[in-house]
mmCIF file of C-alpha atoms in Angstrom:
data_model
loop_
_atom_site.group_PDB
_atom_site.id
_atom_site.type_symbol
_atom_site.label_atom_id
_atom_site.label_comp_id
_atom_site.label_asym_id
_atom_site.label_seq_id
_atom_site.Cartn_x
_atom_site.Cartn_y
_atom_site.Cartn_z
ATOM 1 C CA UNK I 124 20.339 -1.683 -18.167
ATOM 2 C CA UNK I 125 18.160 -4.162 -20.183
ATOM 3 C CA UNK I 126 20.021 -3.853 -23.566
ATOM 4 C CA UNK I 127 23.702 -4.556 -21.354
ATOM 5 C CA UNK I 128 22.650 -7.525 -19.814
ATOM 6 C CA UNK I 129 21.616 -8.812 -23.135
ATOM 7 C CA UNK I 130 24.865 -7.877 -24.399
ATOM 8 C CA UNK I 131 27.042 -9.147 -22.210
ATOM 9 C CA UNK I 132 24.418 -12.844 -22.278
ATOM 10 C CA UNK I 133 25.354 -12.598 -26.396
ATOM 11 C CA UNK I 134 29.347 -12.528 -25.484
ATOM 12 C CA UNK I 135 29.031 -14.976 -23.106
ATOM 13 C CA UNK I 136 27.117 -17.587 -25.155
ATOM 14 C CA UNK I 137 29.143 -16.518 -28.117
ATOM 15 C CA UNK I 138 32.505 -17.446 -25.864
ATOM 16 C CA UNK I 139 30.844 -20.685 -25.305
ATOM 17 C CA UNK I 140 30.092 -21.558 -28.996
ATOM 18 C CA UNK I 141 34.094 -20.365 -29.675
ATOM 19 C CA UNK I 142 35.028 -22.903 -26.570
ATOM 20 C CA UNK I 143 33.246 -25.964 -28.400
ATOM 21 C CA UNK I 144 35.015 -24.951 -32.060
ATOM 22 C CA UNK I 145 38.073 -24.847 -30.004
ATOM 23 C CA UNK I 146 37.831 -27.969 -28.555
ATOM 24 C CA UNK I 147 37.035 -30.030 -31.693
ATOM 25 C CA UNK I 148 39.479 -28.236 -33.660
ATOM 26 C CA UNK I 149 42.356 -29.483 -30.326
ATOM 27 C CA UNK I 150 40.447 -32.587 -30.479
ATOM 28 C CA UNK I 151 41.083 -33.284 -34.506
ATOM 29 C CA UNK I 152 45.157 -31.707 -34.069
ATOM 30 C CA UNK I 153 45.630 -34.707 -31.129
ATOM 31 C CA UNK I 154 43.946 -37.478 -33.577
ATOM 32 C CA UNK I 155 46.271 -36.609 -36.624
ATOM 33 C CA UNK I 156 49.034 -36.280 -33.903
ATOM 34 C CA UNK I 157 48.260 -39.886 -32.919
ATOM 35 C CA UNK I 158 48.230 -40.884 -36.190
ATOM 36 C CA UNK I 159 51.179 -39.312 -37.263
ATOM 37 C CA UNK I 160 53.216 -41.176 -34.060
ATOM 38 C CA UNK I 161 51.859 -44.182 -35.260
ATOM 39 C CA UNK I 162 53.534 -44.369 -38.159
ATOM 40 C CA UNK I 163 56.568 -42.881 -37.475
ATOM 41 C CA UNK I 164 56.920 -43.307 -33.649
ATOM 42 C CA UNK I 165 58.104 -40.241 -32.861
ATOM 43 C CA UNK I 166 56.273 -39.809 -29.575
ATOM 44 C CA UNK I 167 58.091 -36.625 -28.422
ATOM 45 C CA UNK I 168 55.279 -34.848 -30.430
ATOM 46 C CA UNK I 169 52.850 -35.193 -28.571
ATOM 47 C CA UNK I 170 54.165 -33.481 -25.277
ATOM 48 C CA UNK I 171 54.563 -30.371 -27.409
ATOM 49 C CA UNK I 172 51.057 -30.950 -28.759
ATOM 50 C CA UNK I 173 49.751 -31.013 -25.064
ATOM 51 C CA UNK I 174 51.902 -27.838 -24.275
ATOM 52 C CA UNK I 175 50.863 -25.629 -26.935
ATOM 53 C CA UNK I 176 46.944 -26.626 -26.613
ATOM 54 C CA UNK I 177 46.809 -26.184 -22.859
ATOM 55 C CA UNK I 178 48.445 -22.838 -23.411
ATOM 56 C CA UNK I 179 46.184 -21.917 -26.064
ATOM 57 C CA UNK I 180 42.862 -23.336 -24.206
ATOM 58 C CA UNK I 181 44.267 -21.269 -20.874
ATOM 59 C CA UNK I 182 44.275 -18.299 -22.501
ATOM 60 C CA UNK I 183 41.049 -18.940 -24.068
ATOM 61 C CA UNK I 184 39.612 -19.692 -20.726
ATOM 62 C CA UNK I 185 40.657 -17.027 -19.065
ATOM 63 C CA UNK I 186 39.101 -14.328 -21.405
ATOM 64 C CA UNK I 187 35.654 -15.510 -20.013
ATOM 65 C CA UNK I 188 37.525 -13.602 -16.731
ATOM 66 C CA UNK I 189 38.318 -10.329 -18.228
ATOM 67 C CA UNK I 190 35.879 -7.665 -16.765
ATOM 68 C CA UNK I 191 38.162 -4.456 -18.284
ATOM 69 C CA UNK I 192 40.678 -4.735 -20.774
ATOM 70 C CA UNK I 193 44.002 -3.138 -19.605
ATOM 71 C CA UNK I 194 47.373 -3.851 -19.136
ATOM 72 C CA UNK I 195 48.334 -3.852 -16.219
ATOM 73 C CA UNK I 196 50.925 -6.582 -15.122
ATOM 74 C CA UNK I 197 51.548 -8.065 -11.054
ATOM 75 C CA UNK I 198 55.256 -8.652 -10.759
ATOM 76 C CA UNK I 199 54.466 -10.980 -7.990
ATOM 77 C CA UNK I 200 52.026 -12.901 -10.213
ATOM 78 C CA UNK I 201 54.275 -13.122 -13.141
ATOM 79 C CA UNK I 202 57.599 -14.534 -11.319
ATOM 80 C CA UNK I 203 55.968 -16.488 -8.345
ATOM 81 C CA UNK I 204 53.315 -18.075 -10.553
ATOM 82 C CA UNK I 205 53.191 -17.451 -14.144
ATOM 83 C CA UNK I 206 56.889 -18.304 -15.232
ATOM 84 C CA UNK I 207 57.117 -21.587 -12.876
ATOM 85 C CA UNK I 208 54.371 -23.426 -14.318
ATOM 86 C CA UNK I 209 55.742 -22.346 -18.010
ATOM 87 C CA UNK I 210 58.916 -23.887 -16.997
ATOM 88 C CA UNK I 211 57.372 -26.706 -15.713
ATOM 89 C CA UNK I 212 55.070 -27.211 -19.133
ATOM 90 C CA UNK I 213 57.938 -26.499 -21.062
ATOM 91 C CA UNK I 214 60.140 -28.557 -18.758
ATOM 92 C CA UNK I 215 58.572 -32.119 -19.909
ATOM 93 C CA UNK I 216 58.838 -31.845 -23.380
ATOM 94 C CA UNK I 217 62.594 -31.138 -23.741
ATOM 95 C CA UNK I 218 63.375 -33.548 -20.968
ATOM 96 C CA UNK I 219 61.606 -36.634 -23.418
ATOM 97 C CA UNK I 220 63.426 -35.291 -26.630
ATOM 98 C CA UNK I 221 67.034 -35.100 -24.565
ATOM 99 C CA UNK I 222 66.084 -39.018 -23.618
ATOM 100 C CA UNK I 223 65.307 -40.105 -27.004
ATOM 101 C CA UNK I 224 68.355 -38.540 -28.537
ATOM 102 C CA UNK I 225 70.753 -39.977 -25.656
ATOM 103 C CA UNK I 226 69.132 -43.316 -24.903
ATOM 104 C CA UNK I 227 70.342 -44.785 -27.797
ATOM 105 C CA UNK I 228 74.257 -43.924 -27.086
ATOM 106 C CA UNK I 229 73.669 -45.636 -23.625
ATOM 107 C CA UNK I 230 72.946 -49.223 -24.712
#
């Protein structure tokens, strides 16, 4: 029971030490984002920046919540929960780059 419980300490502080490479690594994409929009001003980048590393730093949460890999998939889950908020995340993003590309045409 000894030698599991020392396992399962190892995959936990080994998650950990993945969480803080993850976060620098988000940390130095958003900086060279930044800089990027501040030289060319195209700010729509950075909502898809900010979608793609909340959905990658979700999923990468959530495996610390994984007690037995399977796949098994709640309907309920999936269309009352899941798909919303990815419409909603995605929802932002498209709705900035639709006002940049038609605010000019209404001045």
């Amino acid at each position: 029971m000894k030698k599991f419980k020392g396992l399962a300490f190892f995959w936990k502080l080994l998650w950990v030490i993945g969480l803080i490479i993850l976060s620098s690594l988000i940390f130095y994409l958003e900086t060279q984002v930044r800089n990027y929009i501040d030289s060319t001003y195209i700010f729509s980048l950075i909502f898809w920046v900010n979608l793609m590393n909340s959905i990658i730093l979700g999923i990468y949460i959530s495996l610390i919540f994984v007690k037995k890999w399977s796949l098994n998939i709640n309907p309920t889950l999936l269309w009352g929960v899941s798909f919303p908020c990815l419409f909603i995340s995605i929802f932002i993003p498209i709705m900035c780059i639709s006002q940049v590309k038609i605010e000019p045409f209404i001045n």
